């Protein structure tokens, strides 16, 4: 990481948002760069605030990475938590991801041309529990002069209403995926053609993938003329029109509809897109397997978005040395 990153530039960016002077006791406060490096270790090894504090105290390699010696005191978990909260409130992690991705672009590790879009659910353990309540509501009305539900053509449906529970993350939401109910958040990502993450958007889990393609592609800053690939869940006229309007090549898979099966050309097109689109699935799998991710560690959408951003930064950095070696081998040939 020391060979790969310009830590001075990263430290300068952190100091814009987190620049403490001295503690109440008069001791110099811990630097933001030290705490950010601890956050990286925490993400790479799937550690809690308490665990990363213990590891830095115990491991010489961890201590060396964050810039401490055996004589130095290690920040406790509460300092790390306050750092994360303040940086989240100021939107600093977005800027850090942009800065680090910019450094990776200069080294030809992260590609700006091409994008693969997909979404993944982050489950929250702070979901509603216990007995559920239902209420009956009117879903549709037809006919202004009718007096009763039968005459009005009212469709009645049951809507789940959760009891107020103190432990529940109120910004999370339920969604049914693959026949199973899940509660939490959804991260919408755009990767380059290697699977490195260019942009992340966090929403409640019940928000549709299809409406966020434009947001995440715009945020990723994909070069004009690039192909944007996505599965059939993003198939819509509005998404195809957005790509055309912004001079991006359409790589959205086609979706069959009732009485309109896919043509031979569309089937072949889907197969070609699928040969590259799988890389974003590999990204989600790598983050989950390597970093013990997939579970929301914090409460609220903003802090969960911070978690998603840190996972994206950690994933890009984790894969970067291998890409550097691969590029070197190709150059040698």
Coordinates of C-alpha atoms in Angstrom, one line a residue:
X1 CA 0.0 0.0 0.0
X2 CA 2.9 2.4 0.7
X3 CA 4.2 1.8 -2.8
X4 CA 0.7 2.0 -4.3
X5 CA -0.8 5.1 -2.6
X6 CA 0.2 8.7 -2.1
X7 CA -0.6 8.9 1.6
X8 CA 0.3 12.6 1.8
X9 CA -2.5 13.5 -0.6
X10 CA -4.9 11.3 1.4
X11 CA -3.9 12.8 4.7
X12 CA -4.4 16.3 3.2
X13 CA -8.0 15.4 2.2
X14 CA -8.7 13.9 5.6
X15 CA -7.5 17.0 7.4
X16 CA -10.1 19.0 5.5
X17 CA -12.8 17.1 7.4
X18 CA -11.1 15.9 10.6
X19 CA -8.3 18.0 12.1
X20 CA -8.2 17.7 15.9
X21 CA -5.7 19.6 18.0
X22 CA -5.2 18.5 21.6
X23 CA -7.2 16.4 24.0
X24 CA -8.7 17.8 27.3
X25 CA -5.6 16.4 29.1
X26 CA -3.3 18.4 26.7
X27 CA -2.1 15.4 24.7
X28 CA -2.0 15.7 20.9
X29 CA -5.0 14.0 19.3
X30 CA -4.7 11.0 17.0
X31 CA -4.3 11.9 13.3
X32 CA -7.1 11.2 10.9
X33 CA -4.8 9.3 8.6
X34 CA -4.0 6.8 11.5
X35 CA -7.7 6.3 12.1
X36 CA -8.4 5.9 8.4
X37 CA -5.7 3.2 8.2
X38 CA -7.2 1.5 11.2
X39 CA -10.6 1.6 9.3
X40 CA -8.9 0.0 6.3
X41 CA -7.5 -2.8 8.5
X42 CA -10.9 -3.2 10.1
X43 CA -12.6 -3.7 6.7
X44 CA -9.9 -5.9 5.2
X45 CA -10.1 -8.3 8.2
X46 CA -13.8 -8.0 9.0
X47 CA -13.1 -6.6 12.5
X48 CA -15.3 -4.7 15.0
X49 CA -14.1 -1.4 16.5
X50 CA -13.0 -3.4 19.6
X51 CA -11.2 -6.1 17.6
X52 CA -9.2 -3.7 15.5
X53 CA -8.0 -1.9 18.6
X54 CA -6.8 -5.2 20.1
X55 CA -5.2 -6.2 16.8
X56 CA -3.2 -3.0 16.5
X57 CA -2.1 -3.4 20.1
X58 CA -1.1 -7.0 19.5
X59 CA 0.3 -7.2 15.9
X60 CA 3.6 -5.5 14.9
X61 CA 2.5 -5.5 11.2
X62 CA -0.7 -3.8 12.0
X63 CA 1.1 -1.3 14.2
X64 CA 3.7 -0.6 11.5
X65 CA 1.0 0.0 8.8
X66 CA -0.9 2.6 10.9
X67 CA 2.4 4.3 11.8
X68 CA 2.7 3.5 15.5
X69 CA 5.6 2.2 17.6
X70 CA 5.7 0.0 20.6
X71 CA 5.9 3.1 22.8
X72 CA 2.8 4.8 21.3
X73 CA -0.7 4.5 22.7
X74 CA -3.3 2.9 20.4
X75 CA -6.6 4.8 19.8
X76 CA -9.4 3.0 21.6
X77 CA -12.6 1.9 19.9
X78 CA -14.6 5.0 20.9
X79 CA -12.1 7.3 19.1
X80 CA -12.5 5.2 15.9
X81 CA -16.3 5.4 16.3
X82 CA -16.3 9.2 16.7
X83 CA -14.0 9.5 13.7
X84 CA -16.3 7.5 11.5
X85 CA -19.4 9.5 12.7
X86 CA -17.8 12.9 12.0
X87 CA -16.4 11.8 8.6
X88 CA -19.8 10.4 7.6
X89 CA -21.6 13.6 8.6
X90 CA -19.3 15.6 6.4
X91 CA -19.5 13.3 3.4
X92 CA -15.7 12.7 3.5
X93 CA -15.7 9.0 2.5
X94 CA -17.1 9.9 -1.0
X95 CA -14.2 12.3 -1.5
X96 CA -11.6 9.8 -0.3
X97 CA -12.9 7.1 -2.6
X98 CA -12.7 9.6 -5.5
X99 CA -9.2 10.6 -4.6
X100 CA -8.0 7.0 -4.2
X101 CA -9.7 5.9 -7.4
X102 CA -8.0 8.8 -9.1
X103 CA -4.6 7.6 -8.0
X104 CA -5.4 4.1 -9.2
X105 CA -6.4 5.5 -12.6
X106 CA -3.0 7.2 -12.9
X107 CA -1.4 3.8 -12.4
X108 CA -3.6 2.3 -15.1
X109 CA -5.1 0.0 -12.4
X110 CA -8.7 1.4 -12.5
X111 CA -10.3 1.8 -16.0
X112 CA -12.5 4.7 -16.8
X113 CA -13.8 3.2 -20.0
X114 CA -16.7 0.7 -19.6
X115 CA -19.0 0.0 -16.7
X116 CA -20.9 -2.9 -15.3
X117 CA -23.9 -2.1 -13.1
X118 CA -25.6 -4.3 -10.5
X119 CA -27.0 -4.2 -7.0
X120 CA -26.6 -6.3 -3.8
X121 CA -28.6 -6.5 -0.5
X122 CA -26.9 -5.7 2.8
X123 CA -28.9 -7.4 5.5
X124 CA -29.5 -5.5 8.8
X125 CA -29.7 -7.5 12.0
X126 CA -31.8 -4.7 13.5
X127 CA -35.0 -5.9 11.8
X128 CA -38.5 -5.9 13.4
X129 CA -39.3 -9.0 15.4
X130 CA -42.3 -10.5 17.1
X131 CA -46.0 -10.5 16.1
X132 CA -46.9 -8.4 13.1
X133 CA -50.0 -6.2 12.6
X134 CA -52.0 -5.6 9.5
X135 CA -54.4 -2.9 8.3
X136 CA -56.7 -3.0 5.3
X137 CA -56.4 0.0 2.9
X138 CA -57.9 1.0 -0.4
X139 CA -55.6 0.5 -3.3
X140 CA -57.6 1.8 -6.3
X141 CA -60.8 3.7 -6.9
X142 CA -62.9 3.9 -10.1
X143 CA -66.0 5.9 -10.6
X144 CA -66.6 9.1 -8.8
X145 CA -70.4 8.6 -8.3
X146 CA -70.4 5.1 -6.8
X147 CA -71.1 4.9 -3.1
X148 CA -69.8 1.5 -1.9
X149 CA -66.6 -0.5 -2.5
X150 CA -68.4 -2.8 -4.9
X151 CA -69.7 0.0 -7.0
X152 CA -66.5 2.0 -7.0
X153 CA -64.4 -1.0 -8.1
X154 CA -62.2 -0.7 -5.1
X155 CA -59.4 -3.3 -4.8
X156 CA -58.7 -4.0 -1.1
X157 CA -55.3 -5.3 0.0
X158 CA -53.6 -6.0 3.3
X159 CA -50.6 -3.9 4.1
X160 CA -48.0 -4.9 6.7
X161 CA -47.6 -2.3 9.5
X162 CA -44.6 -2.8 11.8
X163 CA -44.9 -2.1 15.5
X164 CA -42.6 0.5 16.8
X165 CA -39.6 -1.3 18.3
X166 CA -36.6 0.5 19.8
X167 CA -34.0 -1.8 18.4
X168 CA -35.2 -1.5 14.8
X169 CA -33.2 0.4 12.1
X170 CA -36.0 2.6 10.9
X171 CA -34.3 3.5 7.6
X172 CA -34.0 -0.1 6.5
X173 CA -36.8 -1.9 4.6
X174 CA -38.2 -5.3 3.6
X175 CA -37.7 -6.8 0.2
X176 CA -38.6 -10.3 -1.1
X177 CA -35.7 -11.8 -3.1
X178 CA -35.6 -15.4 -4.4
X179 CA -38.7 -16.2 -2.4
X180 CA -37.2 -15.0 0.9
X181 CA -38.0 -11.8 2.9
X182 CA -34.9 -9.8 3.7
X183 CA -34.5 -6.5 5.7
X184 CA -31.9 -3.9 5.3
X185 CA -30.2 -1.8 2.5
X186 CA -29.2 -2.2 -1.1
X187 CA -25.9 -1.0 -2.6
X188 CA -26.0 -0.1 -6.3
X189 CA -22.5 -0.2 -7.9
X190 CA -20.8 0.6 -11.1
X191 CA -17.6 -1.3 -11.7
X192 CA -15.0 -1.1 -14.5
X193 CA -14.6 -4.0 -16.9
X194 CA -12.2 -5.7 -14.4
X195 CA -14.7 -5.5 -11.5
X196 CA -13.1 -2.7 -9.6
X197 CA -15.7 -0.3 -8.1
X198 CA -16.1 3.2 -9.5
X199 CA -19.2 4.3 -7.7
X200 CA -21.6 3.2 -4.9
X201 CA -25.1 4.4 -4.1
X202 CA -27.0 3.1 -1.0
X203 CA -30.8 2.9 -0.7
X204 CA -33.3 1.1 1.4
X205 CA -33.6 -2.6 0.2
X206 CA -37.1 -2.1 -1.3
X207 CA -36.0 0.4 -3.9
X208 CA -36.0 -0.9 -7.4
X209 CA -32.7 -1.5 -9.3
X210 CA -34.1 -0.2 -12.5
X211 CA -34.5 3.4 -11.4
X212 CA -30.9 3.8 -10.2
X213 CA -28.9 2.9 -13.3
X214 CA -28.7 6.5 -14.4
X215 CA -27.6 7.7 -10.9
X216 CA -24.8 5.2 -10.5
X217 CA -23.5 5.5 -14.1
X218 CA -23.5 9.3 -13.8
X219 CA -21.6 9.1 -10.5
X220 CA -19.1 6.8 -11.9
X221 CA -18.1 9.3 -14.6
X222 CA -17.9 6.7 -17.4
X223 CA -16.2 7.9 -20.6
X224 CA -18.4 8.7 -23.6
X225 CA -18.4 5.9 -26.1
X226 CA -18.1 3.2 -23.4
X227 CA -20.4 0.3 -23.1
X228 CA -22.6 0.0 -20.0
X229 CA -23.5 -3.6 -19.2
X230 CA -26.4 -4.6 -16.9
X231 CA -28.7 -7.6 -16.4
X232 CA -32.3 -7.7 -17.6
X233 CA -33.5 -6.2 -14.3
X234 CA -32.4 -2.8 -15.7
X235 CA -34.2 -3.3 -19.1
X236 CA -36.4 -0.2 -19.7
X237 CA -36.9 2.3 -22.4
X238 CA -35.9 5.1 -20.1
X239 CA -32.5 3.5 -19.3
X240 CA -31.8 2.8 -22.9
X241 CA -32.7 6.4 -23.8
X242 CA -30.4 7.7 -21.1
X243 CA -27.5 5.7 -22.5
X244 CA -28.2 6.9 -26.0
X245 CA -28.6 10.5 -25.0
X246 CA -25.2 10.4 -23.1
X247 CA -23.4 8.7 -26.0
X248 CA -22.9 5.5 -24.1
X249 CA -23.2 2.1 -25.7
X250 CA -26.2 0.0 -24.7
X251 CA -25.1 -3.2 -23.0
X252 CA -28.4 -3.9 -21.0
X253 CA -29.6 -7.4 -21.4
X254 CA -33.1 -7.9 -23.0
X255 CA -36.0 -9.2 -21.1
X256 CA -38.8 -11.3 -22.6
X257 CA -42.4 -10.1 -21.9
X258 CA -45.8 -11.8 -22.3
X259 CA -46.5 -12.8 -25.9
X260 CA -43.2 -11.3 -27.0
X261 CA -40.3 -13.8 -26.6
X262 CA -36.7 -12.8 -27.3
X263 CA -35.5 -12.9 -30.8
X264 CA -32.5 -14.9 -31.8
X265 CA -30.4 -11.7 -32.0
X266 CA -31.5 -10.7 -28.4
X267 CA -30.6 -14.1 -27.1
X268 CA -27.2 -13.9 -28.6
X269 CA -26.7 -10.4 -27.3
X270 CA -27.6 -11.4 -23.8
X271 CA -25.1 -14.3 -23.9
X272 CA -22.3 -11.9 -25.0
X273 CA -23.1 -9.4 -22.3
X274 CA -23.3 -12.2 -19.7
X275 CA -19.7 -13.2 -20.5
X276 CA -18.5 -9.9 -19.1
X277 CA -21.3 -8.9 -16.7
X278 CA -20.4 -11.8 -14.3
X279 CA -17.4 -9.8 -13.1
X280 CA -19.6 -7.6 -10.9
X281 CA -21.0 -10.7 -9.3
X282 CA -17.4 -11.7 -8.6
X283 CA -16.9 -8.3 -6.9
X284 CA -19.9 -8.9 -4.6
X285 CA -18.6 -12.4 -3.8
X286 CA -15.1 -11.2 -3.1
X287 CA -16.2 -8.5 -0.7
X288 CA -18.5 -10.9 1.1
X289 CA -15.9 -13.7 1.3
X290 CA -12.8 -11.7 2.0
X291 CA -14.2 -9.0 4.3
X292 CA -17.0 -10.9 6.0
X293 CA -19.4 -8.3 4.5
X294 CA -23.1 -8.5 3.6
X295 CA -24.3 -7.5 7.1
X296 CA -24.9 -3.9 8.1
X297 CA -22.5 -3.1 11.0
X298 CA -24.1 0.3 11.8
X299 CA -27.5 1.9 12.2
X300 CA -29.0 4.2 9.5
X301 CA -28.5 4.6 5.7
X302 CA -25.7 7.2 6.0
X303 CA -23.4 4.9 8.1
X304 CA -24.3 1.9 6.0
X305 CA -23.3 3.9 3.0
X306 CA -19.9 4.6 4.7
X307 CA -19.6 0.9 5.2
X308 CA -20.3 0.3 1.5
X309 CA -17.7 3.0 0.5
X310 CA -15.0 1.5 2.8
X311 CA -15.7 -2.0 1.4
X312 CA -15.3 -0.5 -2.1
X313 CA -12.0 1.2 -1.3
X314 CA -10.7 -1.9 0.5
X315 CA -11.7 -4.2 -2.4
X316 CA -10.0 -2.0 -5.0
X317 CA -6.8 -1.8 -3.0
X318 CA -6.9 -5.5 -2.2
X319 CA -6.9 -6.4 -5.9
X320 CA -4.6 -3.6 -7.1
X321 CA -1.2 -5.4 -6.5
X322 CA -2.3 -8.3 -8.5
X323 CA -3.4 -6.1 -11.4
X324 CA -0.1 -4.2 -11.3
X325 CA 1.8 -7.5 -11.6
X326 CA -0.5 -8.7 -14.4
X327 CA 0.1 -5.4 -16.3
X328 CA 3.8 -5.8 -15.8
X329 CA 3.8 -9.3 -17.1
X330 CA 1.8 -8.2 -20.2
X331 CA 4.3 -5.4 -20.8
X332 CA 7.2 -7.8 -20.5
X333 CA 5.7 -10.1 -23.2

